[in-house]
PDB file of C-alpha atoms in Angstrom:
ATOM      1  CA  MET A   1      98.601  92.440  55.122  1.00 89.00           C
ATOM      2  CA  GLU A   2     100.898  93.421  52.259  1.00 93.00           C
ATOM      3  CA  VAL A   3      99.348  95.386  49.411  1.00 97.00           C
ATOM      4  CA  ILE A   4     100.138  97.661  46.526  1.00 98.00           C
ATOM      5  CA  VAL A   5      97.704 100.417  45.603  1.00 98.00           C
ATOM      6  CA  THR A   6      96.346 101.278  42.176  1.00 98.00           C
ATOM      7  CA  THR A   7      93.170 102.668  40.609  1.00 98.00           C
ATOM      8  CA  GLU A   8      90.355 101.675  38.304  1.00 97.00           C
ATOM      9  CA  LYS A   9      91.181 101.776  34.582  1.00 94.00           C
ATOM     10  CA  ARG A  10      89.991 105.324  33.846  1.00 94.00           C
ATOM     11  CA  PRO A  11      90.499 107.181  37.111  1.00 96.00           C
ATOM     12  CA  SER A  12      89.760 110.813  37.781  1.00 96.00           C
ATOM     13  CA  LEU A  13      92.501 113.021  39.178  1.00 97.00           C
ATOM     14  CA  GLU A  14      90.790 112.820  42.572  1.00 97.00           C
ATOM     15  CA  ILE A  15      90.930 109.018  42.565  1.00 97.00           C
ATOM     16  CA  ILE A  16      94.613 109.057  41.580  1.00 97.00           C
ATOM     17  CA  GLU A  17      95.431 111.423  44.430  1.00 98.00           C
ATOM     18  CA  GLU A  18      93.414 109.308  46.843  1.00 97.00           C
ATOM     19  CA  ALA A  19      95.293 106.170  45.758  1.00 98.00           C
ATOM     20  CA  LYS A  20      98.633 107.885  46.286  1.00 98.00           C
ATOM     21  CA  LYS A  21      97.502 109.056  49.721  1.00 98.00           C
ATOM     22  CA  LEU A  22      96.531 105.507  50.695  1.00 98.00           C
ATOM     23  CA  ALA A  23      99.852 104.150  49.451  1.00 98.00           C
ATOM     24  CA  ARG A  24     101.637 106.600  51.743  1.00 98.00           C
ATOM     25  CA  LYS A  25      99.354 105.683  54.625  1.00 97.00           C
ATOM     26  CA  PHE A  26     100.106 101.970  54.218  1.00 97.00           C
ATOM     27  CA  GLU A  27     103.786 102.649  53.467  1.00 97.00           C
ATOM     28  CA  THR A  28     103.634 100.820  50.171  1.00 97.00           C
ATOM     29  CA  SER A  29     103.814 101.433  46.422  1.00 97.00           C
ATOM     30  CA  TYR A  30     101.334 103.297  44.292  1.00 98.00           C
ATOM     31  CA  VAL A  31     101.267 101.767  40.796  1.00 97.00           C
ATOM     32  CA  THR A  32      99.784 103.540  37.776  1.00 97.00           C
ATOM     33  CA  ARG A  33      97.051 101.373  36.274  1.00 95.00           C
ATOM     34  CA  ARG A  34      97.206 102.266  32.567  1.00 92.00           C
ATOM     35  CA  HIS A  35      96.506  99.109  30.527  1.00 92.00           C
ATOM     36  CA  ASN A  36      97.778  96.722  33.203  1.00 95.00           C
ATOM     37  CA  THR A  37      95.566  93.975  34.619  1.00 96.00           C
ATOM     38  CA  ILE A  38      95.178  93.200  38.306  1.00 97.00           C
ATOM     39  CA  GLU A  39      96.576  89.721  37.678  1.00 96.00           C
ATOM     40  CA  SER A  40      99.727  91.170  36.149  1.00 97.00           C
ATOM     41  CA  PHE A  41     100.242  93.316  39.256  1.00 97.00           C
ATOM     42  CA  LYS A  42      99.817  90.308  41.544  1.00 96.00           C
ATOM     43  CA  LYS A  43     102.363  88.307  39.561  1.00 96.00           C
ATOM     44  CA  ARG A  44     104.829  91.181  39.399  1.00 96.00           C
ATOM     45  CA  TYR A  45     104.679  92.260  43.045  1.00 96.00           C
ATOM     46  CA  GLY A  46     103.475  89.101  44.811  1.00 96.00           C
ATOM     47  CA  LYS A  47     101.063  91.148  46.909  1.00 96.00           C
ATOM     48  CA  ASN A  48      97.361  91.783  47.250  1.00 96.00           C
ATOM     49  CA  VAL A  49      96.148  94.715  45.154  1.00 98.00           C
ATOM     50  CA  LEU A  50      94.028  97.484  46.660  1.00 98.00           C
ATOM     51  CA  VAL A  51      92.077  99.271  43.933  1.00 98.00           C
ATOM     52  CA  VAL A  52      90.587 102.717  44.463  1.00 98.00           C
ATOM     53  CA  THR A  53      87.407 103.121  42.425  1.00 96.00           C
ATOM     54  CA  SER A  54      84.656 105.687  42.155  1.00 94.00           C
ATOM     55  CA  GLU A  55      82.447 103.326  44.203  1.00 92.00           C
ATOM     56  CA  GLY A  56      84.917 102.523  46.965  1.00 93.00           C
ATOM     57  CA  LEU A  57      87.870 100.304  47.759  1.00 97.00           C
ATOM     58  CA  VAL A  58      88.246  96.787  46.362  1.00 96.00           C
ATOM     59  CA  LEU A  59      90.952  94.422  47.567  1.00 96.00           C
ATOM     60  CA  HIS A  60      92.003  91.786  45.028  1.00 96.00           C
ATOM     61  CA  THR A  61      93.624  88.925  46.924  1.00 95.00           C
ATOM     62  CA  LEU A  62      96.422  86.705  45.725  1.00 93.00           C
ATOM     63  CA  LYS A  63      94.023  83.749  45.537  1.00 91.00           C
ATOM     64  CA  GLY A  64      91.667  85.595  43.224  1.00 92.00           C
ATOM     65  CA  ASN A  65      89.033  86.776  45.690  1.00 92.00           C
ATOM     66  CA  LYS A  66      87.635  90.291  45.975  1.00 93.00           C
ATOM     67  CA  LEU A  67      87.063  91.971  49.318  1.00 93.00           C
ATOM     68  CA  PHE A  68      84.892  95.083  49.509  1.00 94.00           C
ATOM     69  CA  PHE A  69      82.384  96.471  51.965  1.00 94.00           C
ATOM     70  CA  HIS A  70      78.957  94.831  51.802  1.00 89.00           C
ATOM     71  CA  PRO A  71      76.237  93.866  54.292  1.00 87.00           C
ATOM     72  CA  GLY A  72      76.655  90.129  53.687  1.00 83.00           C
ATOM     73  CA  LEU A  73      74.370  88.138  55.970  1.00 86.00           C
ATOM     74  CA  LEU A  74      73.445  91.277  57.887  1.00 89.00           C
ATOM     75  CA  LYS A  75      70.251  91.768  55.879  1.00 88.00           C
ATOM     76  CA  ILE A  76      68.938  88.282  56.654  1.00 90.00           C
ATOM     77  CA  ARG A  77      69.827  88.583  60.335  1.00 90.00           C
ATOM     78  CA  LEU A  78      68.333  92.049  60.727  1.00 92.00           C
ATOM     79  CA  LEU A  79      65.097  91.246  58.910  1.00 91.00           C
ATOM     80  CA  ASN A  80      64.707  88.114  61.011  1.00 92.00           C
ATOM     81  CA  TYR A  81      65.240  90.195  64.158  1.00 93.00           C
ATOM     82  CA  LEU A  82      62.634  92.726  63.035  1.00 91.00           C
ATOM     83  CA  LYS A  83      60.181  89.907  62.365  1.00 92.00           C
ATOM     84  CA  THR A  84      60.759  87.786  65.460  1.00 92.00           C
ATOM     85  CA  GLY A  85      62.410  90.084  67.970  1.00 90.00           C
ATOM     86  CA  LYS A  86      65.126  87.476  68.403  1.00 91.00           C
ATOM     87  CA  GLU A  87      68.787  87.371  67.406  1.00 93.00           C
ATOM     88  CA  ALA A  88      71.261  84.962  69.025  1.00 93.00           C
ATOM     89  CA  MET A  89      74.062  87.493  69.412  1.00 95.00           C
ATOM     90  CA  ILE A  90      71.750  90.089  70.959  1.00 96.00           C
ATOM     91  CA  GLU A  91      70.408  87.515  73.413  1.00 96.00           C
ATOM     92  CA  ALA A  92      73.932  86.469  74.415  1.00 96.00           C
ATOM     93  CA  MET A  93      74.807  90.121  74.972  1.00 97.00           C
ATOM     94  CA  ASP A  94      71.510  90.807  76.771  1.00 97.00           C
ATOM     95  CA  LEU A  95      71.716  94.005  74.729  1.00 97.00           C
ATOM     96  CA  LYS A  96      69.233  96.744  75.600  1.00 97.00           C
ATOM     97  CA  GLU A  97      68.557 100.169  74.180  1.00 97.00           C
ATOM     98  CA  GLY A  98      71.184 102.570  75.485  1.00 98.00           C
ATOM     99  CA  ASP A  99      73.851  99.912  76.104  1.00 98.00           C
ATOM    100  CA  THR A 100      77.372 100.553  74.822  1.00 98.00           C
ATOM    101  CA  VAL A 101      79.323  97.883  72.944  1.00 98.00           C
ATOM    102  CA  LEU A 102      83.021  97.423  72.243  1.00 98.00           C
ATOM    103  CA  ASP A 103      83.533  95.078  69.277  1.00 98.00           C
ATOM    104  CA  CYS A 104      87.065  93.729  69.584  1.00 97.00           C
ATOM    105  CA  ASN A 105      87.096  91.898  66.226  1.00 96.00           C
ATOM    106  CA  LEU A 106      85.326  94.337  63.948  1.00 96.00           C
ATOM    107  CA  GLY A 107      85.925  92.583  60.623  1.00 92.00           C
ATOM    108  CA  LEU A 108      83.306  93.714  58.094  1.00 93.00           C
ATOM    109  CA  ALA A 109      81.273  95.259  60.952  1.00 96.00           C
ATOM    110  CA  GLN A 110      78.110  93.191  60.466  1.00 94.00           C
ATOM    111  CA  ASP A 111      77.827  92.357  64.174  1.00 96.00           C
ATOM    112  CA  ALA A 112      78.634  95.958  65.068  1.00 98.00           C
ATOM    113  CA  VAL A 113      75.879  97.335  62.823  1.00 97.00           C
ATOM    114  CA  ILE A 114      73.278  95.043  64.395  1.00 97.00           C
ATOM    115  CA  SER A 115      74.508  96.069  67.845  1.00 98.00           C
ATOM    116  CA  ALA A 116      74.244  99.749  66.897  1.00 98.00           C
ATOM    117  CA  PHE A 117      70.737  99.208  65.515  1.00 97.00           C
ATOM    118  CA  VAL A 118      69.457  97.516  68.673  1.00 97.00           C
ATOM    119  CA  SER A 119      71.222  99.744  71.197  1.00 97.00           C
ATOM    120  CA  GLY A 120      70.712 103.021  69.359  1.00 97.00           C
ATOM    121  CA  GLU A 121      74.221 103.947  70.524  1.00 98.00           C
ATOM    122  CA  ARG A 122      77.669 104.305  69.010  1.00 97.00           C
ATOM    123  CA  VAL A 123      79.536 100.990  68.762  1.00 98.00           C
ATOM    124  CA  VAL A 124      83.308 101.152  69.042  1.00 98.00           C
ATOM    125  CA  GLY A 125      85.129  98.633  66.859  1.00 98.00           C
ATOM    126  CA  VAL A 126      88.748  97.475  66.821  1.00 98.00           C
ATOM    127  CA  GLU A 127      90.272  95.929  63.671  1.00 96.00           C
ATOM    128  CA  LYS A 128      93.871  94.755  63.653  1.00 94.00           C
ATOM    129  CA  ASP A 129      94.517  94.946  59.913  1.00 94.00           C
ATOM    130  CA  PRO A 130      94.723  98.558  58.681  1.00 96.00           C
ATOM    131  CA  VAL A 131      93.688  97.744  55.104  1.00 96.00           C
ATOM    132  CA  ILE A 132      90.519  95.957  56.197  1.00 95.00           C
ATOM    133  CA  ALA A 133      89.828  98.792  58.624  1.00 96.00           C
ATOM    134  CA  GLU A 134      90.092 101.358  55.828  1.00 97.00           C
ATOM    135  CA  ILE A 135      87.746  99.406  53.561  1.00 96.00           C
ATOM    136  CA  VAL A 136      85.203  99.107  56.367  1.00 96.00           C
ATOM    137  CA  ARG A 137      85.543 102.701  57.589  1.00 97.00           C
ATOM    138  CA  ARG A 138      84.757 104.070  54.138  1.00 96.00           C
ATOM    139  CA  GLY A 139      81.996 101.560  53.549  1.00 95.00           C
ATOM    140  CA  LEU A 140      80.233 102.416  56.784  1.00 96.00           C
ATOM    141  CA  LYS A 141      80.211 106.078  55.800  1.00 95.00           C
ATOM    142  CA  THR A 142      78.990 105.666  52.233  1.00 94.00           C
ATOM    143  CA  TYR A 143      76.917 102.476  52.048  1.00 93.00           C
ATOM    144  CA  VAL A 144      73.218 103.221  51.508  1.00 92.00           C
ATOM    145  CA  PRO A 145      71.032 100.263  52.487  1.00 90.00           C
ATOM    146  CA  LYS A 146      68.069  99.629  50.233  1.00 89.00           C
ATOM    147  CA  GLY A 147      64.550  98.320  50.785  1.00 88.00           C
ATOM    148  CA  LYS A 148      63.752  96.908  54.195  1.00 85.00           C
ATOM    149  CA  LEU A 149      67.385  97.247  55.254  1.00 87.00           C
ATOM    150  CA  SER A 150      67.088 101.041  54.991  1.00 91.00           C
ATOM    151  CA  VAL A 151      65.816 101.150  58.587  1.00 92.00           C
ATOM    152  CA  ALA A 152      69.401 100.444  59.655  1.00 93.00           C
ATOM    153  CA  GLU A 153      71.058 103.322  57.776  1.00 94.00           C
ATOM    154  CA  ARG A 154      71.785 105.290  60.941  1.00 96.00           C
ATOM    155  CA  ALA A 155      73.254 102.182  62.547  1.00 97.00           C
ATOM    156  CA  PHE A 156      75.913 101.984  59.801  1.00 97.00           C
ATOM    157  CA  ARG A 157      77.002 105.528  60.669  1.00 97.00           C
ATOM    158  CA  ARG A 158      77.181 104.800  64.400  1.00 97.00           C
ATOM    159  CA  VAL A 159      80.046 102.308  64.119  1.00 98.00           C
ATOM    160  CA  GLU A 160      83.467 103.738  64.939  1.00 98.00           C
ATOM    161  CA  VAL A 161      86.515 102.045  63.412  1.00 98.00           C
ATOM    162  CA  ASN A 162      89.811 101.877  65.289  1.00 98.00           C
ATOM    163  CA  VAL A 163      92.989 100.179  64.079  1.00 97.00           C
ATOM    164  CA  GLY A 164      94.996  98.201  66.573  1.00 96.00           C
ATOM    165  CA  ASP A 165      95.498  95.137  68.712  1.00 95.00           C
ATOM    166  CA  ASN A 166      92.433  94.547  70.843  1.00 96.00           C
ATOM    167  CA  ARG A 167      94.418  93.634  73.948  1.00 96.00           C
ATOM    168  CA  GLU A 168      96.357  96.889  73.842  1.00 97.00           C
ATOM    169  CA  PHE A 169      93.148  98.798  73.135  1.00 98.00           C
ATOM    170  CA  LEU A 170      91.501  97.228  76.188  1.00 98.00           C
ATOM    171  CA  ARG A 171      94.508  97.947  78.391  1.00 98.00           C
ATOM    172  CA  ASN A 172      94.130 101.660  77.721  1.00 98.00           C
ATOM    173  CA  LEU A 173      90.468 101.764  78.780  1.00 98.00           C
ATOM    174  CA  PRO A 174      89.163 102.537  82.286  1.00 98.00           C
ATOM    175  CA  ASP A 175      87.359  99.910  84.339  1.00 98.00           C
ATOM    176  CA  LYS A 176      83.679  99.392  83.467  1.00 98.00           C
ATOM    177  CA  SER A 177      83.789 101.672  80.444  1.00 98.00           C
ATOM    178  CA  PHE A 178      81.494  99.593  78.162  1.00 98.00           C
ATOM    179  CA  ASP A 179      78.386  97.588  78.943  1.00 98.00           C
ATOM    180  CA  ILE A 180      79.353  94.732  76.627  1.00 98.00           C
ATOM    181  CA  VAL A 181      82.740  93.669  75.289  1.00 98.00           C
ATOM    182  CA  TYR A 182      82.373  91.399  72.276  1.00 98.00           C
ATOM    183  CA  PHE A 183      84.784  89.096  70.427  1.00 97.00           C
ATOM    184  CA  SER A 184      84.304  87.243  67.150  1.00 93.00           C
ATOM    185  CA  PRO A 185      87.736  85.749  66.362  1.00 90.00           C
ATOM    186  CA  MET A 186      88.234  83.986  63.056  1.00 74.00           C
ATOM    187  CA  PHE A 187      86.814  80.489  63.349  1.00 57.00           C
ATOM    188  CA  ILE A 188      89.538  77.913  63.913  1.00 51.00           C
ATOM    189  CA  LYS A 189      87.900  75.077  61.979  1.00 51.00           C
ATOM    190  CA  PRO A 190      84.941  76.417  60.005  1.00 47.00           C
ATOM    191  CA  LYS A 191      82.328  73.702  59.471  1.00 46.00           C
ATOM    192  CA  TRP A 192      80.873  75.190  56.349  1.00 44.00           C
ATOM    193  CA  LYS A 193      82.035  77.179  53.365  1.00 51.00           C
ATOM    194  CA  CYS A 194      80.629  80.687  53.139  1.00 49.00           C
ATOM    195  CA  ASP A 195      81.413  82.312  49.801  1.00 52.00           C
ATOM    196  CA  VAL A 196      80.562  85.742  51.206  1.00 51.00           C
ATOM    197  CA  MET A 197      83.239  85.425  53.908  1.00 57.00           C
ATOM    198  CA  GLN A 198      85.912  83.612  51.897  1.00 64.00           C
ATOM    199  CA  PRO A 199      87.762  86.772  50.749  1.00 64.00           C
ATOM    200  CA  PHE A 200      87.808  88.053  54.330  1.00 64.00           C
ATOM    201  CA  ARG A 201      88.994  84.704  55.687  1.00 60.00           C
ATOM    202  CA  GLU A 202      91.927  84.722  53.267  1.00 69.00           C
ATOM    203  CA  VAL A 203      93.401  88.010  54.482  1.00 69.00           C
ATOM    204  CA  ALA A 204      92.084  88.552  58.023  1.00 68.00           C
ATOM    205  CA  VAL A 205      94.173  88.154  61.168  1.00 65.00           C
ATOM    206  CA  LYS A 206      93.477  84.702  62.609  1.00 65.00           C
ATOM    207  CA  ASP A 207      94.506  85.123  66.243  1.00 76.00           C
ATOM    208  CA  PHE A 208      92.245  83.519  68.849  1.00 83.00           C
ATOM    209  CA  ILE A 209      91.653  85.244  72.184  1.00 91.00           C
ATOM    210  CA  GLU A 210      94.366  84.982  74.805  1.00 92.00           C
ATOM    211  CA  PRO A 211      93.434  84.557  78.502  1.00 94.00           C
ATOM    212  CA  GLU A 212      95.028  87.901  79.336  1.00 96.00           C
ATOM    213  CA  THR A 213      92.870  89.621  76.726  1.00 96.00           C
ATOM    214  CA  LEU A 214      89.738  88.119  78.266  1.00 96.00           C
ATOM    215  CA  ARG A 215      90.798  89.329  81.717  1.00 97.00           C
ATOM    216  CA  GLU A 216      91.148  92.842  80.344  1.00 98.00           C
ATOM    217  CA  ALA A 217      87.719  92.542  78.716  1.00 98.00           C
ATOM    218  CA  GLU A 218      86.162  91.432  82.006  1.00 98.00           C
ATOM    219  CA  ARG A 219      87.671  94.492  83.677  1.00 98.00           C
ATOM    220  CA  VAL A 220      86.336  96.850  81.003  1.00 98.00           C
ATOM    221  CA  ALA A 221      82.803  95.399  80.745  1.00 98.00           C
ATOM    222  CA  ARG A 222      79.973  96.481  83.031  1.00 98.00           C
ATOM    223  CA  LYS A 223      77.529  93.700  82.084  1.00 98.00           C
ATOM    224  CA  ARG A 224      78.925  90.930  79.911  1.00 98.00           C
ATOM    225  CA  VAL A 225      81.809  89.661  77.850  1.00 98.00           C
ATOM    226  CA  VAL A 226      80.556  87.701  74.828  1.00 98.00           C
ATOM    227  CA  VAL A 227      82.506  85.490  72.416  1.00 96.00           C
ATOM    228  CA  LYS A 228      81.266  84.101  69.096  1.00 94.00           C
ATOM    229  CA  ILE A 229      82.764  80.700  68.323  1.00 90.00           C
ATOM    230  CA  ASN A 230      82.143  77.830  65.954  1.00 86.00           C
ATOM    231  CA  LYS A 231      80.241  74.958  67.457  1.00 85.00           C
ATOM    232  CA  GLY A 232      82.051  72.528  69.702  1.00 82.00           C
ATOM    233  CA  ILE A 233      85.340  74.343  70.329  1.00 85.00           C
ATOM    234  CA  LYS A 234      84.662  75.785  73.791  1.00 88.00           C
ATOM    235  CA  ASP A 235      86.076  72.702  75.503  1.00 87.00           C
ATOM    236  CA  LEU A 236      89.350  73.142  73.610  1.00 86.00           C
ATOM    237  CA  PHE A 237      90.118  76.215  75.720  1.00 90.00           C
ATOM    238  CA  PRO A 238      90.123  75.587  79.494  1.00 91.00           C
ATOM    239  CA  PHE A 239      90.221  79.325  80.218  1.00 92.00           C
ATOM    240  CA  LEU A 240      86.683  79.566  78.798  1.00 93.00           C
ATOM    241  CA  LYS A 241      85.238  77.189  81.423  1.00 93.00           C
ATOM    242  CA  ASP A 242      83.538  80.029  83.329  1.00 94.00           C
ATOM    243  CA  TYR A 243      81.696  81.154  80.204  1.00 96.00           C
ATOM    244  CA  ILE A 244      78.062  80.138  79.739  1.00 96.00           C
ATOM    245  CA  LEU A 245      77.201  78.440  76.469  1.00 94.00           C
ATOM    246  CA  GLN A 246      74.101  79.677  74.715  1.00 88.00           C
ATOM    247  CA  GLU A 247      72.506  76.753  72.910  1.00 76.00           C
ATOM    248  CA  SER A 248      72.253  77.162  69.163  1.00 74.00           C
ATOM    249  CA  ALA A 249      70.721  75.220  66.294  1.00 73.00           C
ATOM    250  CA  THR A 250      73.355  76.554  63.908  1.00 77.00           C
ATOM    251  CA  ASN A 251      77.121  76.065  63.541  1.00 81.00           C
ATOM    252  CA  VAL A 252      77.691  79.350  65.387  1.00 88.00           C
ATOM    253  CA  GLU A 253      77.625  79.506  69.168  1.00 92.00           C
ATOM    254  CA  TYR A 254      77.893  82.346  71.653  1.00 95.00           C
ATOM    255  CA  ILE A 255      79.420  82.071  75.100  1.00 96.00           C
ATOM    256  CA  TYR A 256      79.203  84.799  77.702  1.00 97.00           C
ATOM    257  CA  LYS A 257      80.198  85.770  81.201  1.00 97.00           C
ATOM    258  CA  LYS A 258      78.291  88.119  83.465  1.00 97.00           C
ATOM    259  CA  VAL A 259      80.664  90.524  85.166  1.00 95.00           C
ATOM    260  CA  ASN A 260      78.425  92.881  87.163  1.00 76.00           C
TER     261      ASN A 260
END
């Protein structure tokens, strides 16, 4: 993703230095904010604008969306799990306390946080886009869940963010090094519009899983490889024929393969 980096309108010296550091990290331009608007920056540079603020990082996309770290649907999913003891992803994973999870499409880390909450263990995440990874890494460290979600605070801190291609990451791992390897590639044909995810959808990498990547995942997993897909697309990919479909009443489905 191409970005320029700037700050909020009245930045402290620390925020300015942090913005300059991020610009160097992403090998892009730092632009002094002054009286300029975000829209003027987008028109001038033709790039997304990453803004460093006192509350965190905010990505302003070219289409006018804002991407920042937030729990999204995590709160609803977690509270439902606490109430019922059921969560479709956890069931597909057959996730137990003490299990280790590798999340190969970390995104905004909502699935990873739930996995960390249930397992009580560190969850290792891989995100291909370095800007998204930076937003999520900082958010996981600083976000303080409120109310009933506060029970998951430690889970936020147990998610590790790595930047890279998930196939290459898997190739460098020993056999049977995680209990569960999990994928949640960007849905090919989303069947509903989710305003919460729209900013992420605009800028995220949209690669689907390649057969070779799945083979690496099956080598690395001790228990299961799990893939989140949108409903009805499994049959579009013959290499997924050995994966078991978990029935779902929603537009999201999980498929899995036992590898032990």
